[in-house]
Every structure is written in structure tokens, then in C-alpha cells.
Amino acid sequence: MSFLLLTTTIWAGEKDELQWLKAWKAGAEISAKAVEQYGKDRCFGIDTINDQVFSRMKGRSFKVDCTIKRSDLRYIRTLHIDAEGKIHLGEMVCHKTIARDLLEIFRQLYDARYPIERMVLVDEYQADDETSMRANNTSCFNFRRVAGTTKLSKHAQGLAVDVNTLYNPYVKRRKDGTLTVQPATARKYSNRSLRFPYKIEKGDLLHRLFIQHGFTWGGAWRSSKDYQHFEK
């Protein structure tokens, strides 16, 4: 490959990354150089739900019977780093009352290189929690009621965040000894004595930051454990 062709290819790649940043192509992997060129501060922000984002949500996470006002929700842009050190564009919809908390938390996690594998709207998985969790996706808002009740879940209100969901499952052991694990593919990660990537542990940076911002952790619940879950 000639020097001219090589430099042209590199320039084209950098241009693509900058376009992804400007359009905020969530899920895309980008280079540290592109972040520097674009400006790291511009990669962390809070916006109202514009028409483009709402079109992705409508009929999925924002269901036809949704009682949460669109105007009460916010769209967060953030960078995150996976366990291999790759930088990704992340996004999240949450309630406006916790948007600033989440932005500060994810900014600190990024700066500390705390690993988060994937962070796109649950709508990318047709708002199906099981599918999103199996993909190890980190998300917040999804309008739904607690199973078997008419009570809105904290996710329905945009007040709960699930992080690195495959490796930090919901676990409940019933009186008859049967074990419920969600997602169903995460059974081996219900053994919290094992070491594995993306594991959330009491006292680690992510746990400390959420607690400092007034969230409670599902991993501390008594009757069940929801290791991915933080709510306010």
C-alpha cells in the first residue's frame, strides 16, 4: 500500500469516527484520538427526548399505555470502556430527576476505565428485558409493571439502572429449592464466589458511586438478589 493510500485510509477512518460522534451512533467503537479531536466534554451530556430518539422508543419502551410523560424523561450521552479497553459511545433514557447523577457516575467510571460492555437503549432489543440482559446491555427506562401486579417498576419510572446485566443477574431461590436466574443464560454467574469480567461487587467503584448518589443496590436485597440493579 502506498503512503498516500495509507494516509487517505487513515484519514477516512478518523472522519467516520467524528461523524459517529456528531450523530452519536450509540454502540459504535471509537478511538481515543477521535475523542480528543471531538472533545471529551462534548461526549457527556443530557438532552430532552427529541423526535428521533422518541421514534425509536414509541411502541417499545414507551408503550401505548405509558403513564410517564415524555417531558419527564432525559437522554444521556456518555462514553464507556469495555473490559478489553475499547471505547464505545453509550446512551440511556432516564427520569430527569436522576439524569445529573447518572452523568456524573458514568463520567467517573469512564475516567477510571471501569468496564461496561454495552450501553444502548433497550429499544434496540424491542424493549425485551431478557434479550437485552443476555447481550450484557446496560439500560434504564422501560415502561412495564412488576410481574403479576399493577405496580409500576422503577424502570417504568426511569429511576432504576441495570449495569452489565449478563454477568450480574437477578437471582431468587424459592422455598422448594428451585433457583430463578434472569437472564436465563446467566446461571453460572449467580455464583458470586467466582471471578469473572464485569462482575459488580460491594465496595467496588461502581457500587460506591451509586450509593454516594443515593441509590440502593439490588445485590443487598434479602429475599432475592439483583446484582445488576440500582434504583432511587
PDB file of C-alpha atoms in Angstrom, residues 9-210:
ATOM      1  CA  THR A   9      -7.457   5.382   4.501  1.00  0.00           C
ATOM      2  CA  ILE A  10      -6.492   6.534   7.999  1.00  0.00           C
ATOM      3  CA  TRP A  11      -7.996   9.979   7.369  1.00  0.00           C
ATOM      4  CA  ALA A  12     -11.229   8.396   6.114  1.00  0.00           C
ATOM      5  CA  GLY A  13     -11.438   6.253   9.246  1.00  0.00           C
ATOM      6  CA  GLU A  14     -10.955   9.252  11.514  1.00  0.00           C
ATOM      7  CA  LYS A  15     -13.579  11.172   9.554  1.00  0.00           C
ATOM      8  CA  ASP A  16     -16.053   8.306  10.035  1.00  0.00           C
ATOM      9  CA  GLU A  17     -15.437   8.327  13.776  1.00  0.00           C
ATOM     10  CA  LEU A  18     -16.042  12.053  14.000  1.00  0.00           C
ATOM     11  CA  GLN A  19     -19.297  11.605  12.082  1.00  0.00           C
ATOM     12  CA  TRP A  20     -20.342   8.891  14.528  1.00  0.00           C
ATOM     13  CA  LEU A  21     -19.598  11.263  17.396  1.00  0.00           C
ATOM     14  CA  LYS A  22     -21.549  14.114  15.850  1.00  0.00           C
ATOM     15  CA  ALA A  23     -24.524  11.853  15.121  1.00  0.00           C
ATOM     16  CA  TRP A  24     -23.936   9.970  18.399  1.00  0.00           C
ATOM     17  CA  LYS A  25     -24.048   6.493  16.912  1.00  0.00           C
ATOM     18  CA  ALA A  26     -24.542   4.606  20.178  1.00  0.00           C
ATOM     19  CA  GLY A  27     -22.757   1.280  20.368  1.00  0.00           C
ATOM     20  CA  ALA A  28     -20.008   2.361  17.972  1.00  0.00           C
ATOM     21  CA  GLU A  29     -16.382   1.768  18.928  1.00  0.00           C
ATOM     22  CA  ILE A  30     -14.161   4.820  18.582  1.00  0.00           C
ATOM     23  CA  SER A  31     -10.529   5.719  19.192  1.00  0.00           C
ATOM     24  CA  ALA A  32      -9.068   7.846  21.950  1.00  0.00           C
ATOM     25  CA  LYS A  33      -7.749  10.162  19.225  1.00  0.00           C
ATOM     26  CA  ALA A  34     -11.274  10.747  17.912  1.00  0.00           C
ATOM     27  CA  VAL A  35     -12.473  11.577  21.428  1.00  0.00           C
ATOM     28  CA  GLU A  36      -9.612  14.041  21.805  1.00  0.00           C
ATOM     29  CA  GLN A  37     -10.362  15.679  18.454  1.00  0.00           C
ATOM     30  CA  TYR A  38     -14.080  15.931  19.158  1.00  0.00           C
ATOM     31  CA  GLY A  39     -13.601  16.999  22.786  1.00  0.00           C
ATOM     32  CA  LYS A  40     -14.210  14.694  25.726  1.00  0.00           C
ATOM     33  CA  ASP A  41     -16.533  17.128  27.490  1.00  0.00           C
ATOM     34  CA  ARG A  42     -18.836  17.104  24.450  1.00  0.00           C
ATOM     35  CA  CYS A  43     -19.195  13.318  24.843  1.00  0.00           C
ATOM     36  CA  PHE A  44     -21.081  13.639  28.117  1.00  0.00           C
ATOM     37  CA  GLY A  45     -24.425  15.390  28.039  1.00  0.00           C
ATOM     38  CA  ILE A  46     -28.113  15.440  28.921  1.00  0.00           C
ATOM     39  CA  ASP A  47     -30.848  16.239  26.404  1.00  0.00           C
ATOM     40  CA  THR A  48     -34.631  16.182  26.246  1.00  0.00           C
ATOM     41  CA  ILE A  49     -36.165  13.350  24.208  1.00  0.00           C
ATOM     42  CA  ASN A  50     -36.083  14.620  20.639  1.00  0.00           C
ATOM     43  CA  ASP A  51     -38.269  13.245  17.859  1.00  0.00           C
ATOM     44  CA  GLN A  52     -35.532  10.972  16.506  1.00  0.00           C
ATOM     45  CA  VAL A  53     -34.992   9.271  19.862  1.00  0.00           C
ATOM     46  CA  PHE A  54     -38.714   9.129  20.590  1.00  0.00           C
ATOM     47  CA  SER A  55     -39.377   7.367  17.288  1.00  0.00           C
ATOM     48  CA  ARG A  56     -37.089   4.570  18.482  1.00  0.00           C
ATOM     49  CA  MET A  57     -38.899   4.350  21.823  1.00  0.00           C
ATOM     50  CA  LYS A  58     -42.528   4.692  20.758  1.00  0.00           C
ATOM     51  CA  GLY A  59     -44.379   1.388  20.972  1.00  0.00           C
ATOM     52  CA  ARG A  60     -41.342  -0.264  22.565  1.00  0.00           C
ATOM     53  CA  SER A  61     -40.019   1.099  25.869  1.00  0.00           C
ATOM     54  CA  PHE A  62     -42.556   3.944  25.610  1.00  0.00           C
ATOM     55  CA  LYS A  63     -45.640   1.762  25.249  1.00  0.00           C
ATOM     56  CA  VAL A  64     -49.111   2.876  24.200  1.00  0.00           C
ATOM     57  CA  ASP A  65     -50.312   2.798  27.821  1.00  0.00           C
ATOM     58  CA  CYS A  66     -47.258   4.637  29.181  1.00  0.00           C
ATOM     59  CA  THR A  67     -48.216   6.961  32.025  1.00  0.00           C
ATOM     60  CA  ILE A  68     -44.802   8.624  32.257  1.00  0.00           C
ATOM     61  CA  LYS A  69     -44.589  11.949  30.461  1.00  0.00           C
ATOM     62  CA  ARG A  70     -42.088  12.200  27.637  1.00  0.00           C
ATOM     63  CA  SER A  71     -41.161  15.632  29.018  1.00  0.00           C
ATOM     64  CA  ASP A  72     -40.086  13.985  32.307  1.00  0.00           C
ATOM     65  CA  LEU A  73     -37.521  11.798  30.574  1.00  0.00           C
ATOM     66  CA  ARG A  74     -33.975  12.658  29.550  1.00  0.00           C
ATOM     67  CA  TYR A  75     -31.492  11.245  27.041  1.00  0.00           C
ATOM     68  CA  ILE A  76     -27.932  10.774  28.292  1.00  0.00           C
ATOM     69  CA  ARG A  77     -24.827  10.639  26.098  1.00  0.00           C
ATOM     70  CA  THR A  78     -21.769   9.051  27.665  1.00  0.00           C
ATOM     71  CA  LEU A  79     -18.571   7.239  26.787  1.00  0.00           C
ATOM     72  CA  HIS A  80     -17.783   3.866  28.313  1.00  0.00           C
ATOM     73  CA  ILE A  81     -14.893   1.414  28.124  1.00  0.00           C
ATOM     74  CA  ASP A  82     -15.219  -2.353  27.843  1.00  0.00           C
ATOM     75  CA  ALA A  83     -13.056  -4.984  29.541  1.00  0.00           C
ATOM     76  CA  GLU A  84     -10.685  -5.001  26.553  1.00  0.00           C
ATOM     77  CA  GLY A  85     -10.083  -1.270  26.880  1.00  0.00           C
ATOM     78  CA  LYS A  86     -12.126  -0.306  23.813  1.00  0.00           C
ATOM     79  CA  ILE A  87     -14.068   2.976  23.909  1.00  0.00           C
ATOM     80  CA  HIS A  88     -17.743   2.986  22.949  1.00  0.00           C
ATOM     81  CA  LEU A  89     -20.486   5.561  22.538  1.00  0.00           C
ATOM     82  CA  GLY A  90     -23.210   4.967  25.116  1.00  0.00           C
ATOM     83  CA  GLU A  91     -26.779   6.187  25.550  1.00  0.00           C
ATOM     84  CA  MET A  92     -29.501   5.933  28.158  1.00  0.00           C
ATOM     85  CA  VAL A  93     -33.007   7.256  28.814  1.00  0.00           C
ATOM     86  CA  CYS A  94     -33.856   8.009  32.436  1.00  0.00           C
ATOM     87  CA  HIS A  95     -36.078  10.228  34.575  1.00  0.00           C
ATOM     88  CA  LYS A  96     -34.979  13.843  34.703  1.00  0.00           C
ATOM     89  CA  THR A  97     -34.508  13.705  38.490  1.00  0.00           C
ATOM     90  CA  ILE A  98     -31.574  11.263  38.223  1.00  0.00           C
ATOM     91  CA  ALA A  99     -30.056  12.402  34.928  1.00  0.00           C
ATOM     92  CA  ARG A 100     -27.347  14.523  36.537  1.00  0.00           C
ATOM     93  CA  ASP A 101     -26.482  11.724  38.979  1.00  0.00           C
ATOM     94  CA  LEU A 102     -26.066   9.226  36.161  1.00  0.00           C
ATOM     95  CA  LEU A 103     -24.000  11.559  34.017  1.00  0.00           C
ATOM     96  CA  GLU A 104     -21.588  12.183  36.895  1.00  0.00           C
ATOM     97  CA  ILE A 105     -21.390   8.473  37.713  1.00  0.00           C
ATOM     98  CA  PHE A 106     -20.678   7.355  34.158  1.00  0.00           C
ATOM     99  CA  ARG A 107     -18.160  10.150  33.633  1.00  0.00           C
ATOM    100  CA  GLN A 108     -16.214   8.978  36.692  1.00  0.00           C
ATOM    101  CA  LEU A 109     -16.451   5.341  35.612  1.00  0.00           C
ATOM    102  CA  TYR A 110     -15.100   6.244  32.178  1.00  0.00           C
ATOM    103  CA  ASP A 111     -12.215   8.238  33.627  1.00  0.00           C
ATOM    104  CA  ALA A 112     -11.362   5.293  35.901  1.00  0.00           C
ATOM    105  CA  ARG A 113     -11.684   2.828  32.994  1.00  0.00           C
ATOM    106  CA  TYR A 114     -14.305   0.818  34.883  1.00  0.00           C
ATOM    107  CA  PRO A 115     -15.548  -1.762  32.351  1.00  0.00           C
ATOM    108  CA  ILE A 116     -19.055  -1.521  30.916  1.00  0.00           C
ATOM    109  CA  GLU A 117     -19.541  -3.609  27.800  1.00  0.00           C
ATOM    110  CA  ARG A 118     -22.624  -2.207  26.112  1.00  0.00           C
ATOM    111  CA  MET A 119     -24.972   0.725  26.679  1.00  0.00           C
ATOM    112  CA  VAL A 120     -27.739   1.267  24.128  1.00  0.00           C
ATOM    113  CA  LEU A 121     -31.464   1.824  24.516  1.00  0.00           C
ATOM    114  CA  VAL A 122     -33.457  -1.293  25.382  1.00  0.00           C
ATOM    115  CA  ASP A 123     -35.469  -0.454  22.269  1.00  0.00           C
ATOM    116  CA  GLU A 124     -32.601  -1.926  20.235  1.00  0.00           C
ATOM    117  CA  TYR A 125     -33.851  -5.246  21.647  1.00  0.00           C
ATOM    118  CA  GLN A 126     -37.534  -4.429  21.049  1.00  0.00           C
ATOM    119  CA  ALA A 127     -37.723  -3.447  24.741  1.00  0.00           C
ATOM    120  CA  ASP A 128     -37.402  -7.126  25.700  1.00  0.00           C
ATOM    121  CA  ASP A 129     -35.524  -7.259  29.001  1.00  0.00           C
ATOM    122  CA  GLU A 130     -34.366 -10.865  28.649  1.00  0.00           C
ATOM    123  CA  THR A 131     -32.811 -10.233  25.241  1.00  0.00           C
ATOM    124  CA  SER A 132     -31.176  -7.009  26.412  1.00  0.00           C
ATOM    125  CA  MET A 133     -29.763  -8.692  29.507  1.00  0.00           C
ATOM    126  CA  ARG A 134     -28.354 -11.599  27.519  1.00  0.00           C
ATOM    127  CA  ALA A 135     -26.439  -9.029  25.439  1.00  0.00           C
ATOM    128  CA  ASN A 136     -24.932  -7.626  28.670  1.00  0.00           C
ATOM    129  CA  ASN A 137     -26.598  -4.325  27.896  1.00  0.00           C
ATOM    130  CA  THR A 138     -26.742  -1.510  30.452  1.00  0.00           C
ATOM    131  CA  SER A 139     -30.040   0.398  30.403  1.00  0.00           C
ATOM    132  CA  CYS A 140     -32.608   2.290  32.453  1.00  0.00           C
ATOM    133  CA  PHE A 141     -36.082   3.264  31.194  1.00  0.00           C
ATOM    134  CA  ASN A 142     -38.549   0.598  30.074  1.00  0.00           C
ATOM    135  CA  PHE A 143     -42.225   1.118  30.847  1.00  0.00           C
ATOM    136  CA  ARG A 144     -43.587  -2.054  32.454  1.00  0.00           C
ATOM    137  CA  ARG A 145     -45.291  -3.272  35.573  1.00  0.00           C
ATOM    138  CA  VAL A 146     -43.864  -5.598  38.193  1.00  0.00           C
ATOM    139  CA  ALA A 147     -44.693  -9.148  37.112  1.00  0.00           C
ATOM    140  CA  GLY A 148     -48.060 -10.287  38.446  1.00  0.00           C
ATOM    141  CA  THR A 149     -49.031  -6.836  39.754  1.00  0.00           C
ATOM    142  CA  THR A 150     -50.342  -3.485  38.556  1.00  0.00           C
ATOM    143  CA  LYS A 151     -47.461  -1.671  40.264  1.00  0.00           C
ATOM    144  CA  LEU A 152     -45.033   0.211  38.054  1.00  0.00           C
ATOM    145  CA  SER A 153     -41.450  -0.956  38.277  1.00  0.00           C
ATOM    146  CA  LYS A 154     -38.680   1.535  38.957  1.00  0.00           C
ATOM    147  CA  HIS A 155     -37.575   1.019  35.354  1.00  0.00           C
ATOM    148  CA  ALA A 156     -41.016   2.150  34.194  1.00  0.00           C
ATOM    149  CA  GLN A 157     -40.399   5.414  36.022  1.00  0.00           C
ATOM    150  CA  GLY A 158     -36.861   5.743  34.680  1.00  0.00           C
ATOM    151  CA  LEU A 159     -35.481   5.528  38.209  1.00  0.00           C
ATOM    152  CA  ALA A 160     -33.553   2.238  38.016  1.00  0.00           C
ATOM    153  CA  VAL A 161     -30.405   1.277  36.130  1.00  0.00           C
ATOM    154  CA  ASP A 162     -29.228  -2.233  35.256  1.00  0.00           C
ATOM    155  CA  VAL A 163     -25.474  -2.493  34.608  1.00  0.00           C
ATOM    156  CA  ASN A 164     -23.533  -5.306  32.883  1.00  0.00           C
ATOM    157  CA  THR A 165     -26.651  -7.399  33.042  1.00  0.00           C
ATOM    158  CA  LEU A 166     -25.427 -10.797  31.856  1.00  0.00           C
ATOM    159  CA  TYR A 167     -22.698 -11.042  34.477  1.00  0.00           C
ATOM    160  CA  ASN A 168     -24.819  -9.611  37.299  1.00  0.00           C
ATOM    161  CA  PRO A 169     -28.141 -11.454  37.141  1.00  0.00           C
ATOM    162  CA  TYR A 170     -31.312 -11.391  39.174  1.00  0.00           C
ATOM    163  CA  VAL A 171     -31.274 -14.451  41.451  1.00  0.00           C
ATOM    164  CA  LYS A 172     -34.029 -15.849  43.655  1.00  0.00           C
ATOM    165  CA  ARG A 173     -34.067 -19.184  45.461  1.00  0.00           C
ATOM    166  CA  ARG A 174     -37.557 -20.346  46.318  1.00  0.00           C
ATOM    167  CA  LYS A 175     -38.637 -22.334  49.375  1.00  0.00           C
ATOM    168  CA  ASP A 176     -38.716 -25.546  47.352  1.00  0.00           C
ATOM    169  CA  GLY A 177     -35.061 -25.053  46.469  1.00  0.00           C
ATOM    170  CA  THR A 178     -35.551 -24.070  42.836  1.00  0.00           C
ATOM    171  CA  LEU A 179     -33.424 -21.229  41.544  1.00  0.00           C
ATOM    172  CA  THR A 180     -34.684 -18.459  39.276  1.00  0.00           C
ATOM    173  CA  VAL A 181     -31.998 -16.624  37.305  1.00  0.00           C
ATOM    174  CA  GLN A 182     -32.564 -13.755  34.876  1.00  0.00           C
ATOM    175  CA  PRO A 183     -31.317 -13.674  32.242  1.00  0.00           C
ATOM    176  CA  ALA A 184     -31.634 -17.423  31.895  1.00  0.00           C
ATOM    177  CA  THR A 185     -28.189 -17.637  30.267  1.00  0.00           C
ATOM    178  CA  ALA A 186     -26.508 -16.182  33.361  1.00  0.00           C
ATOM    179  CA  ARG A 187     -26.879 -19.147  35.694  1.00  0.00           C
ATOM    180  CA  LYS A 188     -23.123 -19.653  36.121  1.00  0.00           C
ATOM    181  CA  TYR A 189     -22.748 -16.007  37.166  1.00  0.00           C
ATOM    182  CA  SER A 190     -25.182 -16.500  40.057  1.00  0.00           C
ATOM    183  CA  ASN A 191     -22.216 -17.990  41.943  1.00  0.00           C
ATOM    184  CA  ARG A 192     -20.732 -14.784  43.279  1.00  0.00           C
ATOM    185  CA  SER A 193     -17.671 -16.509  44.759  1.00  0.00           C
ATOM    186  CA  LEU A 194     -16.267 -16.896  41.231  1.00  0.00           C
ATOM    187  CA  ARG A 195     -14.135 -14.324  39.454  1.00  0.00           C
ATOM    188  CA  PHE A 196     -15.196 -13.117  36.002  1.00  0.00           C
ATOM    189  CA  PRO A 197     -15.218  -9.881  33.967  1.00  0.00           C
ATOM    190  CA  TYR A 198     -17.889  -7.212  34.501  1.00  0.00           C
ATOM    191  CA  LYS A 199     -18.723  -8.515  37.977  1.00  0.00           C
ATOM    192  CA  ILE A 200     -20.204  -5.882  40.321  1.00  0.00           C
ATOM    193  CA  GLU A 201     -19.086  -6.280  43.920  1.00  0.00           C
ATOM    194  CA  LYS A 202     -19.948  -4.432  47.087  1.00  0.00           C
ATOM    195  CA  GLY A 203     -17.354  -1.723  47.616  1.00  0.00           C
ATOM    196  CA  ASP A 204     -16.115  -1.534  44.040  1.00  0.00           C
ATOM    197  CA  LEU A 205     -16.091   1.845  42.293  1.00  0.00           C
ATOM    198  CA  LEU A 206     -19.435   1.455  40.547  1.00  0.00           C
ATOM    199  CA  HIS A 207     -21.160   0.343  43.743  1.00  0.00           C
ATOM    200  CA  ARG A 208     -19.621   3.185  45.756  1.00  0.00           C
ATOM    201  CA  LEU A 209     -20.607   5.850  43.240  1.00  0.00           C
ATOM    202  CA  PHE A 210     -24.223   4.748  43.015  1.00  0.00           C
TER     203      PHE A 210
END
